[in-house]
């Protein structure tokens, strides 16, 4: 594989950049693989990469219905954070944050990791107490957290509405300084390029249409490009998880919901951090191009449509204007939607299944992007060793029967309630 | 914008409604002996079809009645709505 560097850039400049190697190949599917990963999104690509790198398993295929990175890894708002309170989430996402810090070097691909800090705004003394508690829980788990006061925030986001008459006056906030953003497409492409270089077949335009299971053991998958035998199959298909689970007679605690996001026209730098305004169902960061990247609530009804409706965009931006009134003059550049695999406790499922050789990675709700490296890492471990890693031990499917659910928000099994 | 036909009020904009989830879930009968697994299934497990979906909606900013809707989760087309004690008429 050609290494990306300033020298290769200069060298290729002399040939008008016409002789770069392809970043990943377009192979025909082989008849048999050791591991087939269904889903060529961030998690699937990362899983294949760590299977090859950490476990030496390179006879791997990634089957992608469309094109790699065309699903949620290309549709998210690129936020990275590990500001959770429960131990299972804290340990898992913090492991991921440490991966993000070196990911550009590891992949030899600039994922534009930007630890610009993520700020959750608070609007009452009670909320400040809750944030102090969450910040302390984070720090006890070795995660950075800073409690900010109103005066601190006046310096950091001076254009926010700090008047005394607004509906949700800003009392302060909780900040994770190492939280931030990364370029989502680069994450997918970086993993794809390295996985391909280690021998993984990335097979696009290949839809899985069925599974071949005999005596409770997986034998292979049927696809739109023929049958493929596989010793192990990992499912990394996010919003489409139920469609595949139905083929395996698995009923899951998952609902598919559409989540929209939008970006404004690009403007000069104004917002240095990621800011979440939970009371107004709104969060925002500024991309390196200058666009305001904004998101908020689910549309609120089951959907596989990858597009939403205007009322939710209006709702989210109404909240946005309440905290950042100066955004009212921005023009909208584009809106889009992605399908969230909403689990019934808001936490992911990374586990073995009742079928020998089938592994499940789903339930990412709103938070799949930041988990891309650690999800891939633990899922590769789970597949390679046929046992869960301690980092994903609590993200099991059994918890919905044992009662050990990981309900960080405490909203119960109603995913459409933000 | 979805246009949803409340069985009591007629067509109204989506803004007046809130969603109530899967309309096929049946709470186990009061006092019935059921296994914990069946109870867990009732609480957490869902049909999640791509296509026609029976679901509950609440005309919360209108007549405040709950009702059933048959809607396509892939196209968002609403085929039919009916009162809670009725079946879809199509």
Tab-separated table of C-alpha atoms in Angstrom:
chain	number	residue	atom	x	y	z
A	1	UNK	CA	0.000	0.000	0.000
A	2	UNK	CA	1.185	3.456	-0.875
A	3	UNK	CA	1.822	5.500	2.262
A	4	UNK	CA	0.230	8.930	2.380
A	5	UNK	CA	2.741	11.625	3.346
A	6	UNK	CA	4.039	15.004	2.275
A	7	UNK	CA	6.606	13.171	0.130
A	8	UNK	CA	4.050	11.049	-1.710
A	9	UNK	CA	1.993	14.191	-2.220
A	10	UNK	CA	4.931	16.019	-3.793
A	11	UNK	CA	5.904	12.984	-5.856
A	12	UNK	CA	2.405	12.596	-7.248
A	13	UNK	CA	2.127	16.293	-7.946
A	14	UNK	CA	4.757	15.808	-10.676
A	15	UNK	CA	2.397	13.432	-12.493
A	16	UNK	CA	-0.678	15.612	-12.031
A	17	UNK	CA	-2.002	13.271	-9.331
A	18	UNK	CA	-2.950	10.758	-12.008
A	19	UNK	CA	-0.947	7.816	-10.640
A	20	UNK	CA	-2.250	7.417	-7.106
A	21	UNK	CA	-3.056	3.816	-6.188
A	22	UNK	CA	-6.731	3.068	-5.690
A	23	UNK	CA	-7.535	3.322	-1.983
A	24	UNK	CA	-9.410	0.026	-1.997
A	25	UNK	CA	-10.099	-2.548	-4.680
A	26	UNK	CA	-13.408	-3.728	-6.106
A	27	UNK	CA	-13.088	-7.537	-5.938
A	28	UNK	CA	-15.512	-10.206	-7.053
A	29	UNK	CA	-16.839	-12.154	-4.063
A	30	UNK	CA	-15.042	-15.438	-3.390
A	31	UNK	CA	-17.075	-18.553	-2.678
A	32	UNK	CA	-15.953	-18.843	0.922
A	33	UNK	CA	-14.642	-16.654	3.753
A	34	UNK	CA	-13.646	-17.193	7.355
A	35	UNK	CA	-15.666	-14.165	8.384
A	36	UNK	CA	-18.346	-12.244	6.516
A	37	UNK	CA	-19.247	-8.807	7.873
A	38	UNK	CA	-22.643	-7.598	6.716
A	39	UNK	CA	-22.660	-3.832	6.445
A	40	UNK	CA	-19.899	-1.625	5.039
A	41	UNK	CA	-20.412	1.310	7.344
A	42	UNK	CA	-17.982	2.602	9.922
A	43	UNK	CA	-18.546	-0.248	12.358
A	44	UNK	CA	-18.301	-2.981	9.729
A	45	UNK	CA	-15.150	-1.526	8.191
A	46	UNK	CA	-13.573	-1.029	11.611
A	47	UNK	CA	-14.482	-4.591	12.606
A	48	UNK	CA	-12.809	-5.992	9.495
A	49	UNK	CA	-9.750	-3.822	10.093
A	50	UNK	CA	-9.319	-5.005	13.698
A	51	UNK	CA	-10.000	-8.636	12.713
A	52	UNK	CA	-7.058	-8.403	10.356
A	53	UNK	CA	-4.781	-6.265	12.489
A	54	UNK	CA	-5.415	-7.591	16.008
A	55	UNK	CA	-6.371	-11.176	15.282
A	56	UNK	CA	-4.640	-11.978	11.993
A	57	UNK	CA	-7.923	-12.982	10.335
A	58	UNK	CA	-7.676	-11.655	6.804
A	59	UNK	CA	-9.944	-14.008	4.842
A	60	UNK	CA	-12.766	-11.559	5.466
A	61	UNK	CA	-15.454	-10.037	3.265
A	62	UNK	CA	-17.494	-6.927	3.924
A	63	UNK	CA	-20.826	-7.098	2.113
A	64	UNK	CA	-22.418	-3.713	1.537
A	65	UNK	CA	-25.827	-3.255	-0.060
A	66	UNK	CA	-24.990	0.192	-1.412
A	67	UNK	CA	-21.606	1.855	-1.220
A	68	UNK	CA	-19.312	1.995	1.794
A	69	UNK	CA	-19.923	4.968	4.018
A	70	UNK	CA	-23.310	5.720	2.423
A	71	UNK	CA	-25.334	4.996	5.539
A	72	UNK	CA	-25.101	6.461	8.991
A	73	UNK	CA	-21.331	6.939	8.952
A	74	UNK	CA	-21.951	9.494	6.205
A	75	UNK	CA	-25.063	10.962	7.824
A	76	UNK	CA	-24.083	11.761	11.396
A	77	UNK	CA	-22.981	15.041	12.963
A	78	UNK	CA	-19.439	13.764	13.689
A	79	UNK	CA	-19.485	14.249	17.479
A	80	UNK	CA	-17.005	12.369	19.679
A	81	UNK	CA	-17.423	12.145	23.439
A	82	UNK	CA	-17.345	9.808	26.413
A	83	UNK	CA	-19.357	11.898	28.884
A	84	UNK	CA	-21.425	9.056	30.286
A	85	UNK	CA	-22.291	8.254	33.871
A	86	UNK	CA	-22.729	4.491	33.919
A	87	UNK	CA	-19.569	2.418	34.175
A	88	UNK	CA	-20.331	0.188	31.193
A	89	UNK	CA	-20.721	3.200	28.901
A	90	UNK	CA	-17.852	5.170	30.457
A	91	UNK	CA	-15.287	2.391	30.081
A	92	UNK	CA	-16.386	1.541	26.560
A	93	UNK	CA	-16.524	5.053	25.121
A	94	UNK	CA	-13.384	6.181	26.934
A	95	UNK	CA	-11.507	3.271	25.386
A	96	UNK	CA	-12.804	4.656	22.094
A	97	UNK	CA	-11.702	8.216	22.876
A	98	UNK	CA	-8.152	6.958	23.365
A	99	UNK	CA	-8.370	5.242	19.968
A	100	UNK	CA	-9.572	8.477	18.336
A	101	UNK	CA	-6.494	10.327	19.607
A	102	UNK	CA	-4.175	8.165	17.482
A	103	UNK	CA	-6.514	7.158	14.701
A	104	UNK	CA	-5.068	9.394	11.969
A	105	UNK	CA	-1.579	8.008	12.604
A	106	UNK	CA	-2.794	4.446	12.911
A	107	UNK	CA	-4.746	4.548	9.664
A	108	UNK	CA	-2.275	6.824	7.831
A	109	UNK	CA	-5.370	8.803	6.928
A	110	UNK	CA	-6.288	12.214	8.299
A	111	UNK	CA	-9.573	11.759	10.140
A	112	UNK	CA	-9.363	15.396	11.254
A	113	UNK	CA	-9.814	14.541	14.914
A	114	UNK	CA	-10.583	17.833	16.621
A	115	UNK	CA	-10.765	17.743	20.447
A	116	UNK	CA	-12.532	21.071	20.614
A	117	UNK	CA	-14.577	20.242	23.718
A	118	UNK	CA	-18.233	19.404	24.063
A	119	UNK	CA	-20.400	21.578	26.314
A	120	UNK	CA	-23.783	20.517	27.691
A	121	UNK	CA	-25.708	23.616	28.793
A	122	UNK	CA	-27.570	23.692	32.122
A	123	UNK	CA	-30.487	25.944	32.997
A	124	UNK	CA	-31.260	25.418	36.671
A	125	UNK	CA	-29.518	24.749	39.961
A	126	UNK	CA	-30.925	21.215	39.919
A	127	UNK	CA	-29.426	20.599	36.487
A	128	UNK	CA	-26.088	21.981	37.676
A	129	UNK	CA	-26.213	19.483	40.550
A	130	UNK	CA	-26.970	16.678	38.121
A	131	UNK	CA	-24.078	17.752	35.895
A	132	UNK	CA	-21.737	17.991	38.882
A	133	UNK	CA	-22.686	14.418	39.708
A	134	UNK	CA	-22.163	13.248	36.148
A	135	UNK	CA	-18.850	15.109	35.927
A	136	UNK	CA	-17.683	13.485	39.149
A	137	UNK	CA	-18.727	10.065	37.873
A	138	UNK	CA	-16.732	10.722	34.712
A	139	UNK	CA	-13.648	11.844	36.626
A	140	UNK	CA	-13.813	8.794	38.865
A	141	UNK	CA	-13.615	6.773	35.650
A	142	UNK	CA	-10.584	8.766	34.502
A	143	UNK	CA	-12.497	10.896	31.984
A	144	UNK	CA	-11.952	14.643	31.768
A	145	UNK	CA	-14.867	16.798	32.886
A	146	UNK	CA	-15.103	20.477	33.807
A	147	UNK	CA	-18.070	22.181	35.387
A	148	UNK	CA	-18.518	25.615	33.812
A	149	UNK	CA	-20.293	28.599	35.311
A	150	UNK	CA	-22.350	31.253	33.555
A	151	UNK	CA	-19.416	33.678	33.436
A	152	UNK	CA	-17.159	31.014	31.890
A	153	UNK	CA	-19.696	30.428	29.155
A	154	UNK	CA	-20.110	34.140	28.475
A	155	UNK	CA	-16.467	34.113	27.400
A	156	UNK	CA	-16.711	30.880	25.396
A	157	UNK	CA	-20.001	31.431	23.565
A	158	UNK	CA	-20.612	35.191	23.955
A	159	UNK	CA	-23.251	35.228	21.225
A	160	UNK	CA	-25.596	32.870	23.099
A	161	UNK	CA	-28.698	34.359	24.695
A	162	UNK	CA	-27.569	35.350	28.197
A	163	UNK	CA	-30.502	37.697	28.816
A	164	UNK	CA	-32.526	37.342	32.003
A	165	UNK	CA	-35.813	36.996	30.203
A	166	UNK	CA	-35.130	33.957	28.059
A	167	UNK	CA	-37.075	30.767	28.715
A	168	UNK	CA	-33.984	28.707	29.588
A	169	UNK	CA	-31.386	31.060	31.117
A	170	UNK	CA	-27.886	29.601	30.963
A	171	UNK	CA	-26.715	28.754	34.485
A	172	UNK	CA	-23.616	26.890	33.401
A	173	UNK	CA	-22.659	23.653	31.791
A	174	UNK	CA	-20.616	20.495	31.822
A	175	UNK	CA	-17.694	20.262	29.428
A	176	UNK	CA	-15.610	17.341	28.286
A	177	UNK	CA	-12.554	19.146	26.870
A	178	UNK	CA	-11.309	16.122	24.898
A	179	UNK	CA	-14.696	15.649	23.241
A	180	UNK	CA	-15.012	17.055	19.767
A	181	UNK	CA	-15.439	16.051	16.161
A	182	UNK	CA	-13.810	14.026	13.395
A	183	UNK	CA	-14.412	13.862	9.685
A	184	UNK	CA	-16.900	11.015	9.272
A	185	UNK	CA	-16.150	10.084	5.652
A	186	UNK	CA	-12.430	9.931	6.342
A	187	UNK	CA	-13.056	7.438	9.134
A	188	UNK	CA	-14.882	5.096	6.766
A	189	UNK	CA	-12.341	5.543	3.990
A	190	UNK	CA	-9.343	5.215	6.300
A	191	UNK	CA	-10.584	1.930	7.730
A	192	UNK	CA	-11.545	0.672	4.261
A	193	UNK	CA	-8.116	1.426	2.816
A	194	UNK	CA	-6.214	-0.312	5.616
A	195	UNK	CA	-8.568	-3.304	5.727
A	196	UNK	CA	-8.254	-3.714	1.963
A	197	UNK	CA	-4.461	-3.535	2.182
A	198	UNK	CA	-4.460	-6.398	4.699
A	199	UNK	CA	-6.514	-8.606	2.393
A	200	UNK	CA	-10.120	-7.882	3.321
A	201	UNK	CA	-12.532	-7.967	0.359
A	202	UNK	CA	-14.819	-4.932	0.309
A	203	UNK	CA	-17.768	-5.965	-1.828
A	204	UNK	CA	-20.202	-3.190	-2.634
A	205	UNK	CA	-23.621	-3.387	-4.291
A	206	UNK	CA	-24.066	-6.776	-2.644
A	207	UNK	CA	-27.246	-7.185	-0.619
A	208	UNK	CA	-27.671	-10.061	1.813
A	209	UNK	CA	-30.973	-11.764	1.021
A	210	UNK	CA	-30.830	-14.791	3.307
A	211	UNK	CA	-28.804	-16.893	5.705
A	212	UNK	CA	-27.880	-20.557	5.479
A	213	UNK	CA	-28.216	-22.046	8.964
A	214	UNK	CA	-27.941	-25.779	9.660
A	215	UNK	CA	-28.308	-27.395	13.078
A	216	UNK	CA	-28.053	-24.045	14.770
A	217	UNK	CA	-24.794	-23.156	13.040
A	218	UNK	CA	-24.209	-20.595	10.314
A	219	UNK	CA	-22.995	-21.977	6.991
A	220	UNK	CA	-23.095	-18.898	4.816
A	221	UNK	CA	-25.157	-16.093	3.360
A	222	UNK	CA	-27.184	-15.672	0.209
A	223	UNK	CA	-26.611	-12.400	-1.561
A	224	UNK	CA	-27.662	-10.547	-4.661
A	225	UNK	CA	-24.278	-11.647	-6.074
A	226	UNK	CA	-24.612	-15.336	-5.233
A	227	UNK	CA	-24.116	-17.610	-2.244
A	228	UNK	CA	-21.081	-17.114	-0.034
A	229	UNK	CA	-19.978	-19.668	2.529
A	230	UNK	CA	-18.808	-18.315	5.864
A	231	UNK	CA	-17.656	-19.800	9.128
A	232	UNK	CA	-18.722	-16.678	10.994
A	233	UNK	CA	-21.038	-13.787	10.165
A	234	UNK	CA	-21.098	-10.425	11.930
A	235	UNK	CA	-24.068	-8.105	11.515
A	236	UNK	CA	-23.211	-4.378	11.496
A	237	UNK	CA	-26.188	-2.892	9.700
A	238	UNK	CA	-27.516	-0.310	12.199
A	239	UNK	CA	-30.978	0.760	11.085
A	240	UNK	CA	-31.531	-2.343	8.961
A	241	UNK	CA	-30.764	-4.771	11.795
A	242	UNK	CA	-34.348	-5.967	12.213
A	243	UNK	CA	-34.611	-6.786	8.498
A	244	UNK	CA	-31.705	-9.217	8.823
A	245	UNK	CA	-32.793	-10.488	12.247
A	246	UNK	CA	-36.195	-11.366	10.782
A	247	UNK	CA	-34.420	-13.689	8.325
A	248	UNK	CA	-32.813	-15.409	11.329
A	249	UNK	CA	-36.057	-15.571	13.352
A	250	UNK	CA	-34.588	-13.269	15.964
A	251	UNK	CA	-36.864	-10.769	17.663
A	252	UNK	CA	-34.935	-7.782	18.942
A	253	UNK	CA	-35.521	-4.887	21.339
A	254	UNK	CA	-34.968	-2.491	18.442
A	255	UNK	CA	-37.102	0.060	16.614
A	256	UNK	CA	-36.002	1.898	13.468
A	257	UNK	CA	-36.465	5.666	13.683
A	258	UNK	CA	-35.442	8.501	11.421
A	259	UNK	CA	-33.120	11.181	12.822
A	260	UNK	CA	-32.507	14.324	10.840
A	261	UNK	CA	-29.603	16.719	10.797
A	262	UNK	CA	-28.843	19.820	8.789
A	263	UNK	CA	-26.079	22.235	7.890
A	264	UNK	CA	-26.175	25.943	7.219
A	265	UNK	CA	-24.254	27.806	4.595
A	266	UNK	CA	-20.569	28.177	5.508
A	267	UNK	CA	-19.663	31.241	7.548
A	268	UNK	CA	-16.508	32.495	9.225
A	269	UNK	CA	-15.409	30.786	12.451
A	270	UNK	CA	-17.673	31.678	15.355
A	271	UNK	CA	-18.376	28.518	17.335
A	272	UNK	CA	-15.243	26.921	18.807
A	273	UNK	CA	-16.891	23.978	20.591
A	274	UNK	CA	-19.675	21.474	20.289
A	275	UNK	CA	-22.613	22.892	22.226
A	276	UNK	CA	-25.674	20.922	23.238
A	277	UNK	CA	-28.847	22.680	24.344
A	278	UNK	CA	-30.773	19.702	25.641
A	279	UNK	CA	-33.624	21.788	26.988
A	280	UNK	CA	-34.270	22.971	23.433
A	281	UNK	CA	-33.570	19.621	21.753
A	282	UNK	CA	-30.711	21.150	19.793
A	283	UNK	CA	-26.973	20.785	19.408
A	284	UNK	CA	-24.480	22.397	17.103
A	285	UNK	CA	-20.882	22.517	16.024
A	286	UNK	CA	-19.095	24.335	13.215
A	287	UNK	CA	-17.435	22.278	10.525
A	288	UNK	CA	-13.989	23.098	9.186
A	289	UNK	CA	-15.703	24.418	6.064
A	290	UNK	CA	-17.644	26.829	8.265
A	291	UNK	CA	-21.059	25.241	8.091
A	292	UNK	CA	-23.111	25.069	11.264
A	293	UNK	CA	-23.829	21.361	11.753
A	294	UNK	CA	-27.059	21.051	13.679
A	295	UNK	CA	-29.210	18.251	14.985
A	296	UNK	CA	-31.780	17.367	17.563
A	297	UNK	CA	-34.639	14.960	18.056
A	298	UNK	CA	-35.913	11.926	16.251
A	299	UNK	CA	-38.894	12.595	14.019
A	300	UNK	CA	-40.711	10.381	16.469
A	301	UNK	CA	-42.298	7.558	14.502
A	302	UNK	CA	-40.967	4.278	13.141
A	303	UNK	CA	-39.271	4.854	9.818
A	304	UNK	CA	-36.887	3.259	7.355
A	305	UNK	CA	-37.122	6.197	4.967
A	306	UNK	CA	-33.719	7.926	5.458
A	307	UNK	CA	-35.560	11.203	5.176
A	308	UNK	CA	-37.744	13.077	7.607
A	309	UNK	CA	-40.307	15.823	7.684
A	310	UNK	CA	-40.126	19.574	8.107
A	311	UNK	CA	-41.951	19.869	11.466
A	312	UNK	CA	-39.003	18.297	13.305
A	313	UNK	CA	-36.467	20.486	11.497
A	314	UNK	CA	-38.554	23.489	12.510
A	315	UNK	CA	-38.782	22.239	16.101
A	316	UNK	CA	-35.025	21.693	16.364
A	317	UNK	CA	-34.116	25.034	14.801
A	318	UNK	CA	-36.653	26.890	16.939
A	319	UNK	CA	-34.752	25.555	19.935
A	320	UNK	CA	-31.498	26.491	18.261
A	321	UNK	CA	-32.553	30.097	17.750
A	322	UNK	CA	-33.595	30.329	21.399
A	323	UNK	CA	-30.007	29.733	22.488
A	324	UNK	CA	-28.187	31.263	19.492
A	325	UNK	CA	-30.442	34.095	18.212
A	326	UNK	CA	-27.780	35.257	15.753
A	327	UNK	CA	-28.237	32.045	13.747
A	328	UNK	CA	-31.598	33.360	12.525
A	329	UNK	CA	-29.930	34.945	9.488
A	330	UNK	CA	-28.137	31.798	8.358
A	331	UNK	CA	-29.394	30.130	5.223
A	332	UNK	CA	-29.942	26.375	5.270
A	333	UNK	CA	-27.670	24.451	2.955
A	334	UNK	CA	-29.071	20.953	3.294
A	335	UNK	CA	-30.987	18.553	5.519
A	336	UNK	CA	-30.916	14.780	5.565
A	337	UNK	CA	-31.996	11.797	7.603
A	338	UNK	CA	-30.573	8.494	8.760
A	339	UNK	CA	-32.161	5.413	10.247
A	340	UNK	CA	-31.345	4.859	13.904
A	341	UNK	CA	-31.461	1.390	15.427
A	342	UNK	CA	-33.059	2.573	18.661
A	343	UNK	CA	-32.613	0.028	21.432
A	344	UNK	CA	-35.076	-0.113	24.297
A	345	UNK	CA	-32.627	1.135	26.909
A	346	UNK	CA	-30.628	3.508	24.731
A	347	UNK	CA	-27.461	1.400	24.841
A	348	UNK	CA	-25.905	-0.791	22.156
A	349	UNK	CA	-25.932	-4.568	21.797
A	350	UNK	CA	-22.631	-6.270	20.895
A	351	UNK	CA	-23.029	-9.943	21.510
A	352	UNK	CA	-23.163	-13.502	20.282
A	353	UNK	CA	-26.556	-14.803	19.227
A	354	UNK	CA	-28.512	-18.040	19.594
A	355	UNK	CA	-27.042	-19.139	16.238
A	356	UNK	CA	-23.506	-20.471	16.447
A	357	UNK	CA	-21.256	-18.213	14.385
A	358	UNK	CA	-23.640	-15.243	14.087
A	359	UNK	CA	-22.647	-12.095	15.951
A	360	UNK	CA	-24.741	-9.005	16.509
A	361	UNK	CA	-23.665	-5.362	16.636
A	362	UNK	CA	-26.625	-2.975	16.817
A	363	UNK	CA	-28.693	-0.652	18.980
A	364	UNK	CA	-26.503	2.408	18.511
A	365	UNK	CA	-29.359	4.882	18.823
A	366	UNK	CA	-28.007	8.403	18.201
A	367	UNK	CA	-24.461	7.575	19.212
A	368	UNK	CA	-22.902	5.188	16.743
A	369	UNK	CA	-20.316	7.415	15.109
A	370	UNK	CA	-18.163	8.117	18.167
A	371	UNK	CA	-18.185	4.383	18.907
A	372	UNK	CA	-16.803	3.389	15.498
A	373	UNK	CA	-13.257	2.443	16.636
A	374	UNK	CA	-14.184	0.784	19.933
A	375	UNK	CA	-17.228	-0.961	18.474
A	376	UNK	CA	-15.067	-2.417	15.721
A	377	UNK	CA	-12.354	-3.359	18.195
A	378	UNK	CA	-14.594	-5.237	20.646
A	379	UNK	CA	-16.725	-6.752	17.878
A	380	UNK	CA	-13.596	-8.104	16.189
A	381	UNK	CA	-12.569	-9.589	19.546
A	382	UNK	CA	-16.014	-11.119	20.052
A	383	UNK	CA	-15.970	-12.683	16.584
A	384	UNK	CA	-12.361	-13.859	16.657
A	385	UNK	CA	-12.454	-15.363	20.165
A	386	UNK	CA	-16.126	-16.360	20.100
A	387	UNK	CA	-16.530	-14.603	23.438
A	388	UNK	CA	-17.357	-11.086	24.523
A	389	UNK	CA	-14.642	-8.748	25.757
A	390	UNK	CA	-15.059	-7.218	29.201
A	391	UNK	CA	-15.706	-3.863	27.494
A	392	UNK	CA	-18.856	-5.180	25.803
A	393	UNK	CA	-19.838	-7.785	28.399
A	394	UNK	CA	-22.684	-5.638	29.678
A	395	UNK	CA	-23.920	-4.771	26.171
A	396	UNK	CA	-25.478	-8.201	25.897
A	397	UNK	CA	-28.833	-9.160	24.513
A	398	UNK	CA	-29.705	-11.031	27.668
A	399	UNK	CA	-29.983	-7.848	29.725
A	400	UNK	CA	-33.531	-7.276	28.535
A	401	UNK	CA	-34.438	-10.496	30.342
A	402	UNK	CA	-32.145	-10.223	33.359
A	403	UNK	CA	-33.148	-6.635	34.081
A	404	UNK	CA	-29.571	-5.330	33.948
A	405	UNK	CA	-30.490	-2.697	31.386
A	406	UNK	CA	-28.192	0.289	30.807
A	407	UNK	CA	-30.725	3.092	30.647
A	408	UNK	CA	-28.479	6.139	30.827
A	409	UNK	CA	-31.356	8.562	30.251
A	410	UNK	CA	-33.913	6.751	32.354
A	411	UNK	CA	-36.721	7.160	29.825
A	412	UNK	CA	-37.733	3.508	29.622
A	413	UNK	CA	-38.586	1.531	26.509
A	414	UNK	CA	-39.905	4.475	24.474
A	415	UNK	CA	-37.167	5.340	21.996
A	416	UNK	CA	-39.121	8.084	20.274
A	417	UNK	CA	-39.153	10.131	23.496
A	418	UNK	CA	-35.913	12.158	23.345
B	1	UNK	CA	-45.371	17.191	6.616
B	2	UNK	CA	-47.577	14.221	7.336
B	3	UNK	CA	-51.300	14.759	7.067
B	4	UNK	CA	-53.007	12.439	9.522
B	5	UNK	CA	-56.710	11.699	9.519
B	6	UNK	CA	-57.987	11.636	13.087
B	7	UNK	CA	-61.051	9.340	13.126
B	8	UNK	CA	-62.868	11.976	15.186
B	9	UNK	CA	-61.701	15.282	13.650
B	10	UNK	CA	-60.641	14.512	10.090
B	11	UNK	CA	-57.374	15.479	8.409
B	12	UNK	CA	-54.996	17.559	10.468
B	13	UNK	CA	-51.308	18.402	10.254
B	14	UNK	CA	-48.705	16.190	11.894
B	15	UNK	CA	-47.961	18.984	14.378
B	16	UNK	CA	-51.148	18.187	16.313
B	17	UNK	CA	-50.256	14.560	16.972
B	18	UNK	CA	-47.856	12.562	19.048
B	19	UNK	CA	-46.779	9.008	18.422
B	20	UNK	CA	-47.649	6.062	20.630
B	21	UNK	CA	-45.647	3.231	19.128
B	22	UNK	CA	-46.447	-0.288	17.997
B	23	UNK	CA	-50.211	-0.786	17.944
B	24	UNK	CA	-50.116	-4.565	18.108
B	25	UNK	CA	-48.646	-4.930	21.568
B	26	UNK	CA	-51.105	-6.545	23.955
B	27	UNK	CA	-50.533	-6.147	27.665
B	28	UNK	CA	-50.849	-9.529	29.403
B	29	UNK	CA	-54.207	-9.916	31.142
B	30	UNK	CA	-54.406	-8.670	34.713
B	31	UNK	CA	-53.662	-11.421	37.186
B	32	UNK	CA	-52.676	-13.864	34.453
B	33	UNK	CA	-49.807	-16.237	35.217
B	34	UNK	CA	-47.118	-15.395	32.673
B	35	UNK	CA	-43.430	-16.143	32.533
B	36	UNK	CA	-40.911	-13.358	33.086
B	37	UNK	CA	-39.746	-13.937	29.519
B	38	UNK	CA	-43.218	-13.205	28.172
B	39	UNK	CA	-43.367	-10.100	30.336
B	40	UNK	CA	-39.944	-8.952	29.067
B	41	UNK	CA	-41.093	-9.565	25.524
B	42	UNK	CA	-44.119	-7.360	26.152
B	43	UNK	CA	-42.005	-4.537	27.588
B	44	UNK	CA	-38.938	-4.535	25.333
B	45	UNK	CA	-39.392	-6.537	22.145
B	46	UNK	CA	-41.032	-5.116	19.059
B	47	UNK	CA	-42.118	-5.918	15.568
B	48	UNK	CA	-40.132	-3.468	13.503
B	49	UNK	CA	-41.280	-3.997	9.928
B	50	UNK	CA	-40.123	-2.131	6.854
B	51	UNK	CA	-43.482	-1.491	5.219
B	52	UNK	CA	-46.966	-1.617	6.661
B	53	UNK	CA	-46.996	-0.917	10.405
B	54	UNK	CA	-49.919	-0.735	12.798
B	55	UNK	CA	-49.312	1.982	15.327
B	56	UNK	CA	-50.941	4.259	17.864
B	57	UNK	CA	-51.216	8.019	17.559
B	58	UNK	CA	-52.558	10.579	19.991
B	59	UNK	CA	-54.376	13.708	18.781
B	60	UNK	CA	-52.769	15.517	21.655
B	61	UNK	CA	-53.277	19.082	20.389
B	62	UNK	CA	-56.820	18.349	19.212
B	63	UNK	CA	-59.501	16.068	20.568
B	64	UNK	CA	-56.944	14.215	22.732
B	65	UNK	CA	-58.196	10.829	21.561
B	66	UNK	CA	-55.927	7.882	20.909
B	67	UNK	CA	-56.417	6.005	17.651
B	68	UNK	CA	-54.801	3.422	15.391
B	69	UNK	CA	-53.043	4.075	12.094
B	70	UNK	CA	-51.779	1.773	9.379
B	71	UNK	CA	-48.719	3.427	7.895
B	72	UNK	CA	-45.819	2.470	5.648
B	73	UNK	CA	-42.511	2.875	7.470
B	74	UNK	CA	-40.572	3.022	4.193
B	75	UNK	CA	-42.671	5.637	2.350
B	76	UNK	CA	-44.552	7.252	5.271
B	77	UNK	CA	-47.828	6.746	3.376
B	78	UNK	CA	-50.777	6.458	5.760
B	79	UNK	CA	-53.192	3.851	4.438
B	80	UNK	CA	-55.923	4.081	7.025
B	81	UNK	CA	-56.784	5.211	10.540
B	82	UNK	CA	-59.502	3.993	12.890
B	83	UNK	CA	-60.763	4.299	16.445
B	84	UNK	CA	-59.136	2.114	19.074
B	85	UNK	CA	-62.110	-0.254	19.276
B	86	UNK	CA	-62.419	-0.593	15.495
B	87	UNK	CA	-60.563	-2.471	12.794
B	88	UNK	CA	-59.097	-0.819	9.722
B	89	UNK	CA	-61.688	-0.384	6.998
B	90	UNK	CA	-59.854	-0.928	3.710
